mmCIF file with all atom_site columns, C-alpha atoms and ligand atoms in Angstrom:
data_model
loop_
_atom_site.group_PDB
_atom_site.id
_atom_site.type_symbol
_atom_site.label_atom_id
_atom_site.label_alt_id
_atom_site.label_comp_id
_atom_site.label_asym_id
_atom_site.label_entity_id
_atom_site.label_seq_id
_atom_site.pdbx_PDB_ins_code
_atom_site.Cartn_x
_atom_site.Cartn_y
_atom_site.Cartn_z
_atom_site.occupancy
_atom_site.B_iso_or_equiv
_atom_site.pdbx_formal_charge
_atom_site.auth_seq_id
_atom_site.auth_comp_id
_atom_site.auth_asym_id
_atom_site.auth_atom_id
_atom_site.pdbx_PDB_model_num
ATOM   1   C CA . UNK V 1 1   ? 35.329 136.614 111.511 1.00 47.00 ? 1   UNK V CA 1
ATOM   2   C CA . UNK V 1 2   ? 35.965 139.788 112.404 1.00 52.00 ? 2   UNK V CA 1
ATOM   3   C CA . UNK V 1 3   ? 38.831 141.840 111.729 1.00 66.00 ? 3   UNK V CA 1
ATOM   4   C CA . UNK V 1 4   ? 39.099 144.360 114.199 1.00 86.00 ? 4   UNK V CA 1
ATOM   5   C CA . UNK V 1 5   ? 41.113 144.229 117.206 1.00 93.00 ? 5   UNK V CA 1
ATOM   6   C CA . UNK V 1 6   ? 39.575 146.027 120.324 1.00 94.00 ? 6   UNK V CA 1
ATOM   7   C CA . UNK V 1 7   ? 41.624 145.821 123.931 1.00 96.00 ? 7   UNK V CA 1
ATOM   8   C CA . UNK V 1 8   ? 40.316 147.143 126.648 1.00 96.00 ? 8   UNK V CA 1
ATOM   9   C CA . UNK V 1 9   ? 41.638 147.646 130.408 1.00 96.00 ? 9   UNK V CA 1
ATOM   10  C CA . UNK V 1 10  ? 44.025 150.308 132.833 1.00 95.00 ? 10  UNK V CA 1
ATOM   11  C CA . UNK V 1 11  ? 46.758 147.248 133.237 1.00 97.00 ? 11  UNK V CA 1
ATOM   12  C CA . UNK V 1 12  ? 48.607 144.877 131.609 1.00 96.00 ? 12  UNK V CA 1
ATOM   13  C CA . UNK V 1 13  ? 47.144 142.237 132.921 1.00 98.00 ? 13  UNK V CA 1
ATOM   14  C CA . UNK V 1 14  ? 43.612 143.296 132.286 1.00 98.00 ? 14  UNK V CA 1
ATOM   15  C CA . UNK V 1 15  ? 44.570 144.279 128.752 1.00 98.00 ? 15  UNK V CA 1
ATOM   16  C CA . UNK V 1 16  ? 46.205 140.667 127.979 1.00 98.00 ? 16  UNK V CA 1
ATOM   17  C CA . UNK V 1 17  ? 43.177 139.304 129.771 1.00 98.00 ? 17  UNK V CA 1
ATOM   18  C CA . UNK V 1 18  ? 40.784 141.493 126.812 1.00 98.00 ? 18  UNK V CA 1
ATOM   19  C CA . UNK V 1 19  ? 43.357 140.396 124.431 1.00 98.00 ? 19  UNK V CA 1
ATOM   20  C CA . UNK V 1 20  ? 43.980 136.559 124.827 1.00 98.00 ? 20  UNK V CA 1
ATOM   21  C CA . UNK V 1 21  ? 40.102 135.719 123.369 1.00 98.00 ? 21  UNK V CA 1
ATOM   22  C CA . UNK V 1 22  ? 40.891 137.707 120.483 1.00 97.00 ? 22  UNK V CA 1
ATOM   23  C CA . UNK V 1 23  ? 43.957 135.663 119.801 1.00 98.00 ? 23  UNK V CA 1
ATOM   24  C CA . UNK V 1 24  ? 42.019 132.717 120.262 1.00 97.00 ? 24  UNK V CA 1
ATOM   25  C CA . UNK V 1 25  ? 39.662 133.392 117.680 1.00 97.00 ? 25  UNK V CA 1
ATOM   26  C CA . UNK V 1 26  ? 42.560 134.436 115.408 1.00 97.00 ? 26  UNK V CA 1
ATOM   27  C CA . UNK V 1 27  ? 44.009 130.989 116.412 1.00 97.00 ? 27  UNK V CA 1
ATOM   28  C CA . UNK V 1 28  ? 40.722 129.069 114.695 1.00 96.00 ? 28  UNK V CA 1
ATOM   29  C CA . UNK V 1 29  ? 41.011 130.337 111.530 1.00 95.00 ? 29  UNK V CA 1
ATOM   30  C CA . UNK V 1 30  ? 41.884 127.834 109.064 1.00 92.00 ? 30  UNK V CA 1
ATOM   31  C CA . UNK V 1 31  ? 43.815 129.446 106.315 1.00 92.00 ? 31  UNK V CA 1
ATOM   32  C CA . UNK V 1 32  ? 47.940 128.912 105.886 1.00 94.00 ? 32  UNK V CA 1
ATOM   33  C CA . UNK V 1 33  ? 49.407 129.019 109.644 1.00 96.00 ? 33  UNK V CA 1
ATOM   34  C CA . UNK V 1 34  ? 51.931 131.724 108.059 1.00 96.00 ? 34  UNK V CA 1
ATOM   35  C CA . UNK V 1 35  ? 48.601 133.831 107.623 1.00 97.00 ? 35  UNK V CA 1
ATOM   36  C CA . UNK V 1 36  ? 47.183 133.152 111.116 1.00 98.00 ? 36  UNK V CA 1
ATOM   37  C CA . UNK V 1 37  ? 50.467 133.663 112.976 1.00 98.00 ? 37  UNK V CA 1
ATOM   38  C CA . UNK V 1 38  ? 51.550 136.993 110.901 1.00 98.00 ? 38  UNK V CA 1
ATOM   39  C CA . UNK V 1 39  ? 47.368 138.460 112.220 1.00 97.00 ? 39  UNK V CA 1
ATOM   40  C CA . UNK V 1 40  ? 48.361 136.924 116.250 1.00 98.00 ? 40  UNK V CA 1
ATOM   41  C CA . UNK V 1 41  ? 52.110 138.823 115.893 1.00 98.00 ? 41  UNK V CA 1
ATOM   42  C CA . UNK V 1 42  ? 49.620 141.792 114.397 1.00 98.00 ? 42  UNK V CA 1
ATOM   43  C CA . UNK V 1 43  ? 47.266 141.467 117.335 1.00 98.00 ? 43  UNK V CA 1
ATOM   44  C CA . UNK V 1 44  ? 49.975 141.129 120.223 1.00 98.00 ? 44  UNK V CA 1
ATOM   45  C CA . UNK V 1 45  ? 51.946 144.119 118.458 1.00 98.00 ? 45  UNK V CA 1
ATOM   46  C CA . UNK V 1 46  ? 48.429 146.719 118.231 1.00 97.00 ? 46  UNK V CA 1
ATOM   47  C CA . UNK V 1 47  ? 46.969 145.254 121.261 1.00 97.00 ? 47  UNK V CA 1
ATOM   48  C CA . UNK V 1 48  ? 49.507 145.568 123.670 1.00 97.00 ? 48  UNK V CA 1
ATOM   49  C CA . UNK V 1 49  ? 51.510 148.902 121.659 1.00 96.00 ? 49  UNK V CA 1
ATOM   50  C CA . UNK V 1 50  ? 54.719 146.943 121.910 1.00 97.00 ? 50  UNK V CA 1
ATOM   51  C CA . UNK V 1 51  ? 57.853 147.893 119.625 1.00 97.00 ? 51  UNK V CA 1
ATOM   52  C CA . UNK V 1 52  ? 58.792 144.734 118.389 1.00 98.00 ? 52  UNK V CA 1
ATOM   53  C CA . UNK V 1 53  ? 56.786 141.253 118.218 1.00 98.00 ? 53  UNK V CA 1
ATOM   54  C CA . UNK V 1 54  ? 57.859 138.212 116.342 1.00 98.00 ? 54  UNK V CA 1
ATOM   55  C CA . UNK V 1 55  ? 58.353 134.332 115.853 1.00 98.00 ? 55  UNK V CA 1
ATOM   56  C CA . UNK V 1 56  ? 62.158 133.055 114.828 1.00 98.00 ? 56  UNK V CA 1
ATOM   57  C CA . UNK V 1 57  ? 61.757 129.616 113.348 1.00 98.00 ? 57  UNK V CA 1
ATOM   58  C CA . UNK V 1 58  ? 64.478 127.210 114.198 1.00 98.00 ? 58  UNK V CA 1
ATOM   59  C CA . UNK V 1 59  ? 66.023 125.893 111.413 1.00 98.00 ? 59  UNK V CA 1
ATOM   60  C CA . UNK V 1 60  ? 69.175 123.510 111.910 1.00 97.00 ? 60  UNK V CA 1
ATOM   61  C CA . UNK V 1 61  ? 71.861 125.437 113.500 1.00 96.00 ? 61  UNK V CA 1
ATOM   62  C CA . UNK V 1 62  ? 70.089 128.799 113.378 1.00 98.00 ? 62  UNK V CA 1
ATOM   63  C CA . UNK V 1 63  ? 66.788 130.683 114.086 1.00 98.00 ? 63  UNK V CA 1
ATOM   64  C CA . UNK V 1 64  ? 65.505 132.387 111.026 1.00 98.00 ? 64  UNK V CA 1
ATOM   65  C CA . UNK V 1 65  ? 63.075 135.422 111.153 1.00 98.00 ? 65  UNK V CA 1
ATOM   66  C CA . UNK V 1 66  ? 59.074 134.226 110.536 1.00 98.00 ? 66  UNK V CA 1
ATOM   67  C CA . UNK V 1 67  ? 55.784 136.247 110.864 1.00 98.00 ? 67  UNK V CA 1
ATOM   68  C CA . UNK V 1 68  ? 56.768 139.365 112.923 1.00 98.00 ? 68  UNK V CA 1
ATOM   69  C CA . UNK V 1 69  ? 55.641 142.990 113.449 1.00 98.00 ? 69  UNK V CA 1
ATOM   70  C CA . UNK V 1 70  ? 57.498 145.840 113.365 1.00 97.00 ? 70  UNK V CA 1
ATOM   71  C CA . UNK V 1 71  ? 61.028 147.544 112.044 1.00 97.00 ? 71  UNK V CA 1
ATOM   72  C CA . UNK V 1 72  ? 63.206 145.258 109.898 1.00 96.00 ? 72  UNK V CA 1
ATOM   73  C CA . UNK V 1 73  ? 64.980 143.057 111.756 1.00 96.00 ? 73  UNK V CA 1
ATOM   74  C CA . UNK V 1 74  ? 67.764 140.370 111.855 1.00 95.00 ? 74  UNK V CA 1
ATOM   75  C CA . UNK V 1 75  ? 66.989 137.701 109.580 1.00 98.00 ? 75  UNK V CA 1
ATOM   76  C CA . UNK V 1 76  ? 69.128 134.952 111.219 1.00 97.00 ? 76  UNK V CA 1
ATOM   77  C CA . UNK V 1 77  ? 70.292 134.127 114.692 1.00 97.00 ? 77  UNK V CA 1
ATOM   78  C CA . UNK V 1 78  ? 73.032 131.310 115.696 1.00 97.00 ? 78  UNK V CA 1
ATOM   79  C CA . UNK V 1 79  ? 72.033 128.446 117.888 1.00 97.00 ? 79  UNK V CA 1
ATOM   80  C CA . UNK V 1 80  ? 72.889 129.815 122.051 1.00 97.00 ? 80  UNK V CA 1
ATOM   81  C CA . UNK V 1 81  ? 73.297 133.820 120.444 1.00 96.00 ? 81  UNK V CA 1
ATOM   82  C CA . UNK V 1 82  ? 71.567 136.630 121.775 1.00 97.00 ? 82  UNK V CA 1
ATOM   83  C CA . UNK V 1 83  ? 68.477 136.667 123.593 1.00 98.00 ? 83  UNK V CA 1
ATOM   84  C CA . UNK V 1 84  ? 66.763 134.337 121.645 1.00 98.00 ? 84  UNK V CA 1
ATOM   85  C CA . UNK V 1 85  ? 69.247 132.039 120.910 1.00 98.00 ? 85  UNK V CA 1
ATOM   86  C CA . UNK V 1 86  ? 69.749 131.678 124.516 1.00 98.00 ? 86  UNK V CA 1
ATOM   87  C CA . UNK V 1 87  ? 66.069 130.592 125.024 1.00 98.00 ? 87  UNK V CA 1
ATOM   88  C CA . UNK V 1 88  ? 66.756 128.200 122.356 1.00 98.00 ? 88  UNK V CA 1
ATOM   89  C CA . UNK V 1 89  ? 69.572 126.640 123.889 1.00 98.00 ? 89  UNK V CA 1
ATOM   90  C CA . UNK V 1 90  ? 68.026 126.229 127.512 1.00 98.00 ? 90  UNK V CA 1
ATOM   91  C CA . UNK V 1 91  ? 65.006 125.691 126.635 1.00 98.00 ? 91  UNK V CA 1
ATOM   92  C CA . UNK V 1 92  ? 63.630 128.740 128.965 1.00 98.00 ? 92  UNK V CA 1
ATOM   93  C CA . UNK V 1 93  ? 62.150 132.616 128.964 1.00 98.00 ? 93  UNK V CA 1
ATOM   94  C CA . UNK V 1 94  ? 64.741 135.151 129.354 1.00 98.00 ? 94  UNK V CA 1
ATOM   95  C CA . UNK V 1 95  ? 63.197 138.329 130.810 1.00 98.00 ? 95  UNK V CA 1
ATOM   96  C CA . UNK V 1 96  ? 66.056 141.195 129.881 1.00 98.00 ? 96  UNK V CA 1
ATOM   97  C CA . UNK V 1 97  ? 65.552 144.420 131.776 1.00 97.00 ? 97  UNK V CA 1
ATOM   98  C CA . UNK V 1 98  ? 68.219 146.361 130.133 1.00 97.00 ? 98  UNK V CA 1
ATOM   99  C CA . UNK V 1 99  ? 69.231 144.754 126.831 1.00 97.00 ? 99  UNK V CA 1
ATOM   100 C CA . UNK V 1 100 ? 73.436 146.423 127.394 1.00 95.00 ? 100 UNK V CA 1
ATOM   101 C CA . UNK V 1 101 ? 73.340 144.261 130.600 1.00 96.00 ? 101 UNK V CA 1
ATOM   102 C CA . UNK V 1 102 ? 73.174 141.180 128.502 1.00 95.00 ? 102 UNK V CA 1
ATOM   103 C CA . UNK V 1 103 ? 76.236 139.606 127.701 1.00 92.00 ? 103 UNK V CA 1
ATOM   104 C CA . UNK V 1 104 ? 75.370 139.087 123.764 1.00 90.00 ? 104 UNK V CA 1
ATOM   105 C CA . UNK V 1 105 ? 72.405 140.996 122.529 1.00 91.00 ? 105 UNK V CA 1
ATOM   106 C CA . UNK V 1 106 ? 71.779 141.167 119.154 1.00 92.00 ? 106 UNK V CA 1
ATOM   107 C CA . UNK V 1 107 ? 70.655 145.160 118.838 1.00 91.00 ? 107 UNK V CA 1
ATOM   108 C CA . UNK V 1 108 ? 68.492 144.145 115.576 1.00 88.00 ? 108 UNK V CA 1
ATOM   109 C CA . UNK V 1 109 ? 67.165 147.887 116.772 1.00 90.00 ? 109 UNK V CA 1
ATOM   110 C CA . UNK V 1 110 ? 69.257 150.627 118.853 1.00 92.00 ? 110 UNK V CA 1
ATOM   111 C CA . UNK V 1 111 ? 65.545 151.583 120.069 1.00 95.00 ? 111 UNK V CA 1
ATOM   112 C CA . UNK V 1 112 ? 65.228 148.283 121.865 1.00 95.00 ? 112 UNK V CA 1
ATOM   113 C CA . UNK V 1 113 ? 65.766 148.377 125.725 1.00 96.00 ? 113 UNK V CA 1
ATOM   114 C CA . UNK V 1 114 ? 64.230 145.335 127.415 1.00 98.00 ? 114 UNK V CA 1
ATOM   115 C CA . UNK V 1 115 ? 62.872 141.951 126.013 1.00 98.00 ? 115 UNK V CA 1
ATOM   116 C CA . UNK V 1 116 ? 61.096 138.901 126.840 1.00 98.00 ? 116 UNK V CA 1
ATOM   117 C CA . UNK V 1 117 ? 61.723 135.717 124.758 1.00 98.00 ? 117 UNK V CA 1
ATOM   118 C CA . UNK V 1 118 ? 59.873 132.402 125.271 1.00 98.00 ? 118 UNK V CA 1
ATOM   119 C CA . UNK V 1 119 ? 60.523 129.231 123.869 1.00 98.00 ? 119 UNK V CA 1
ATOM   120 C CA . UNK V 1 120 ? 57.677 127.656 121.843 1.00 98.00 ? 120 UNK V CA 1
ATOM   121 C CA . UNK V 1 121 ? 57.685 123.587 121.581 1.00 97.00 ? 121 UNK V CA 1
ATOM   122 C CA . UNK V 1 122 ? 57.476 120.539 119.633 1.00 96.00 ? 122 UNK V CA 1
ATOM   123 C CA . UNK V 1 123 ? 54.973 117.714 121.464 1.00 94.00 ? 123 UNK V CA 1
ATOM   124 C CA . UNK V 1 124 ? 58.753 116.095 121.837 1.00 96.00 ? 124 UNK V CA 1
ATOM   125 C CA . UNK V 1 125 ? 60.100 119.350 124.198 1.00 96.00 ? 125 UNK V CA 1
ATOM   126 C CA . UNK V 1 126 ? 62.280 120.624 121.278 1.00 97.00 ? 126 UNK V CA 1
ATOM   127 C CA . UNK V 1 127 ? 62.293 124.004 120.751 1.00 98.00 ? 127 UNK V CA 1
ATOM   128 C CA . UNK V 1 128 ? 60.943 124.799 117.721 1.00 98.00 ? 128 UNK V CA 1
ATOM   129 C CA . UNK V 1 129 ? 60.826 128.848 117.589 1.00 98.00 ? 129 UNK V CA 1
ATOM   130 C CA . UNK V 1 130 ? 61.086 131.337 119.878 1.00 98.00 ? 130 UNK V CA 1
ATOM   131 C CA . UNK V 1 131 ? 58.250 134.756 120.527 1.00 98.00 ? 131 UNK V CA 1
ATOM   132 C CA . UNK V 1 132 ? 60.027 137.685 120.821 1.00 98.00 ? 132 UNK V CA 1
ATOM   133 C CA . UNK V 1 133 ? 58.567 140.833 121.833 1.00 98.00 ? 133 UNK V CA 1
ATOM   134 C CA . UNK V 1 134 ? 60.801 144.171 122.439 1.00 97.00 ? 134 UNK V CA 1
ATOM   135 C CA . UNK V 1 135 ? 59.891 147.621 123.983 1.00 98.00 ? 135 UNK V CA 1
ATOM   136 C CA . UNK V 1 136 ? 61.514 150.592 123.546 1.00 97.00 ? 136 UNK V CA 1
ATOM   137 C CA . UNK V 1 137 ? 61.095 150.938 127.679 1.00 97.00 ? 137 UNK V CA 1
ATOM   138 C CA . UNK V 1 138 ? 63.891 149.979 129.826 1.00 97.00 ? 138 UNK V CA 1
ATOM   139 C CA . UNK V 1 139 ? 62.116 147.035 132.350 1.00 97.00 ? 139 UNK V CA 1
ATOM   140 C CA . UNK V 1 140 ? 58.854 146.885 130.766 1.00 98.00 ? 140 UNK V CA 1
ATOM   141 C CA . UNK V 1 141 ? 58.326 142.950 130.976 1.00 98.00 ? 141 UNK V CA 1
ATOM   142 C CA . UNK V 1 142 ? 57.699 140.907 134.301 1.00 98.00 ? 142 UNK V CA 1
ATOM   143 C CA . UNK V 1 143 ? 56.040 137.995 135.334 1.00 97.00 ? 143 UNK V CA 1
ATOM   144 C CA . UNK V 1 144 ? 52.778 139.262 134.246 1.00 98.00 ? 144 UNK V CA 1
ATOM   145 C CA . UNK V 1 145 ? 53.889 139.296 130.886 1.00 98.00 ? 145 UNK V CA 1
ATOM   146 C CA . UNK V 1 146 ? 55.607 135.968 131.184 1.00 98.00 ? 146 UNK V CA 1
ATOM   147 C CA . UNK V 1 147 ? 52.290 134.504 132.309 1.00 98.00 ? 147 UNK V CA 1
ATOM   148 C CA . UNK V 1 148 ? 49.918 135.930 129.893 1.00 98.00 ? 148 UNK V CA 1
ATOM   149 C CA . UNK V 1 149 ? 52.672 135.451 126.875 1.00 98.00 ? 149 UNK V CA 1
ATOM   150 C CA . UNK V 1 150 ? 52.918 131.755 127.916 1.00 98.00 ? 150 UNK V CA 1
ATOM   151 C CA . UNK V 1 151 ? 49.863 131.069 127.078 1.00 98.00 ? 151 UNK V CA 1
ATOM   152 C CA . UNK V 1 152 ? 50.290 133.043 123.778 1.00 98.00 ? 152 UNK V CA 1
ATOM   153 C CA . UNK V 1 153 ? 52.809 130.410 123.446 1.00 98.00 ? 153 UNK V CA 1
ATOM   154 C CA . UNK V 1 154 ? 50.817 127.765 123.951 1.00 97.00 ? 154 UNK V CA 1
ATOM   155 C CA . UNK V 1 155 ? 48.178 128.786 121.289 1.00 97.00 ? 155 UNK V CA 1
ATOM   156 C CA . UNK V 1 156 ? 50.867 129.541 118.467 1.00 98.00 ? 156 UNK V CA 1
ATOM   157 C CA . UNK V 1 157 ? 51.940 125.930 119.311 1.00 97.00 ? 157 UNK V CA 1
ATOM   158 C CA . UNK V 1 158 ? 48.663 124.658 118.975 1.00 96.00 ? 158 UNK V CA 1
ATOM   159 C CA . UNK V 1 159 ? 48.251 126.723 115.439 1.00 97.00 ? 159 UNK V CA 1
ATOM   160 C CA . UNK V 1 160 ? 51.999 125.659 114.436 1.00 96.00 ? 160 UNK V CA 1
ATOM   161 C CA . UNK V 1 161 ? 51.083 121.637 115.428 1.00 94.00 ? 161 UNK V CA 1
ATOM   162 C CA . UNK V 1 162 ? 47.683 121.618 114.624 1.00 89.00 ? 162 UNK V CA 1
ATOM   163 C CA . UNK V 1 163 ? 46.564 119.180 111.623 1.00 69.00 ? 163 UNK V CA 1
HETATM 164 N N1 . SME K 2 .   ? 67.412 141.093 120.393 1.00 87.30 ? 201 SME K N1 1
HETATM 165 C C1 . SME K 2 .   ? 67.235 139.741 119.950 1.00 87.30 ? 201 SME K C1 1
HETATM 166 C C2 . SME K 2 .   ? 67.369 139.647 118.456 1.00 87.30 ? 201 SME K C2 1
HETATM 167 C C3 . SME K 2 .   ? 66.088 139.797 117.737 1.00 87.30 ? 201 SME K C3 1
HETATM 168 S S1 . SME K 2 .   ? 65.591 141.361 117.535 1.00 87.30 ? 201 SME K S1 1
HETATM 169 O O1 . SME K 2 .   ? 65.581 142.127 118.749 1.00 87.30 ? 201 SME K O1 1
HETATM 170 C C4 . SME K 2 .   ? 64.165 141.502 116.722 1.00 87.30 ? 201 SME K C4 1
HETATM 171 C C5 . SME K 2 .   ? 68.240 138.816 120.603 1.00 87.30 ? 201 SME K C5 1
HETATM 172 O O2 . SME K 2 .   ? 69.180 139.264 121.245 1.00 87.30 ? 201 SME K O2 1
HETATM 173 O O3 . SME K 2 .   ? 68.067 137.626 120.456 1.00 87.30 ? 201 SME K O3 1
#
């Protein structure tokens, strides 16, 4: 396969639309799921030129930092805390416009302004991590993101519970 990522389009939405078959492919290849997620977090990061992309695995009462791209970042996140704990806990995206008008943010990064988190599932409905991506633009997620990242979601679940 090949390794080159190549995104194309004036929008967002026509650049996740160049991106998502990409991912897809990335998706099929059958070495260690650590190895295919870290090259989709890759892809998602370069494709899209987003600050911050990665998985947090849930792992009893925390979320624990997994593949990811970008500056170090907080290794460990309690269950219902910050952003992503709080798309643990109800089970939902959080879209965050400003990241210092949400009441317990984690700043992993003081570069960080907005974020979108989505939960990713077990077949049961338990969350079992969450994809976060942060920009370094105030507002720069909407539903456009939401819908094009959901299906993100839905192919790192397919990767994660895959045989
Ligand atoms: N801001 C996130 C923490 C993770 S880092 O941004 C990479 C949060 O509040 O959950």
């Amino acid at each position: 396969m090949s390794e080159s990522l190549h995104v194309t389009g004036n929008t967002r939405e026509e650049q996740y639309l160049s991106l998502l078959p990409q991912i897809e492919a990335l998706a099929k290849d059958k070495a260690a799921k650590w190895a295919v997620l870290g090259n989709i977090m890759a892809a998602l990061k370069y494709g899209m030129n987003f600050f911050w992309v990665g998985l947090y695995l849930v792992k009893d009462e925390h979320l624990i930092l997994g593949p990811f791209q970008g500056p170090v970042a907080c290794t460990q996140i309690p269950f219902g805390k910050g952003v992503c704990g709080a798309a643990w806990k109800n089970k939902k995206t959080f879209i965050v416009q400003d990241v210092n008008d949400f009441e317990g943010h984690i700043a992993c990064s003081s570069a960080t302004k907005s974020e979108i988190v989505l939960p990713i599932f077990d077949k049961n409905g338990e969350v079992i991590m969450t994809l976060d991506i942060d920009s370094e633009l105030l507002t720069n997620f909407n539903e456009t993101d939401e819908k094009y990242l959901m299906q993100v979601a839905g192919i790192i679940e397919q990767v994660v519970l895959g045989e």
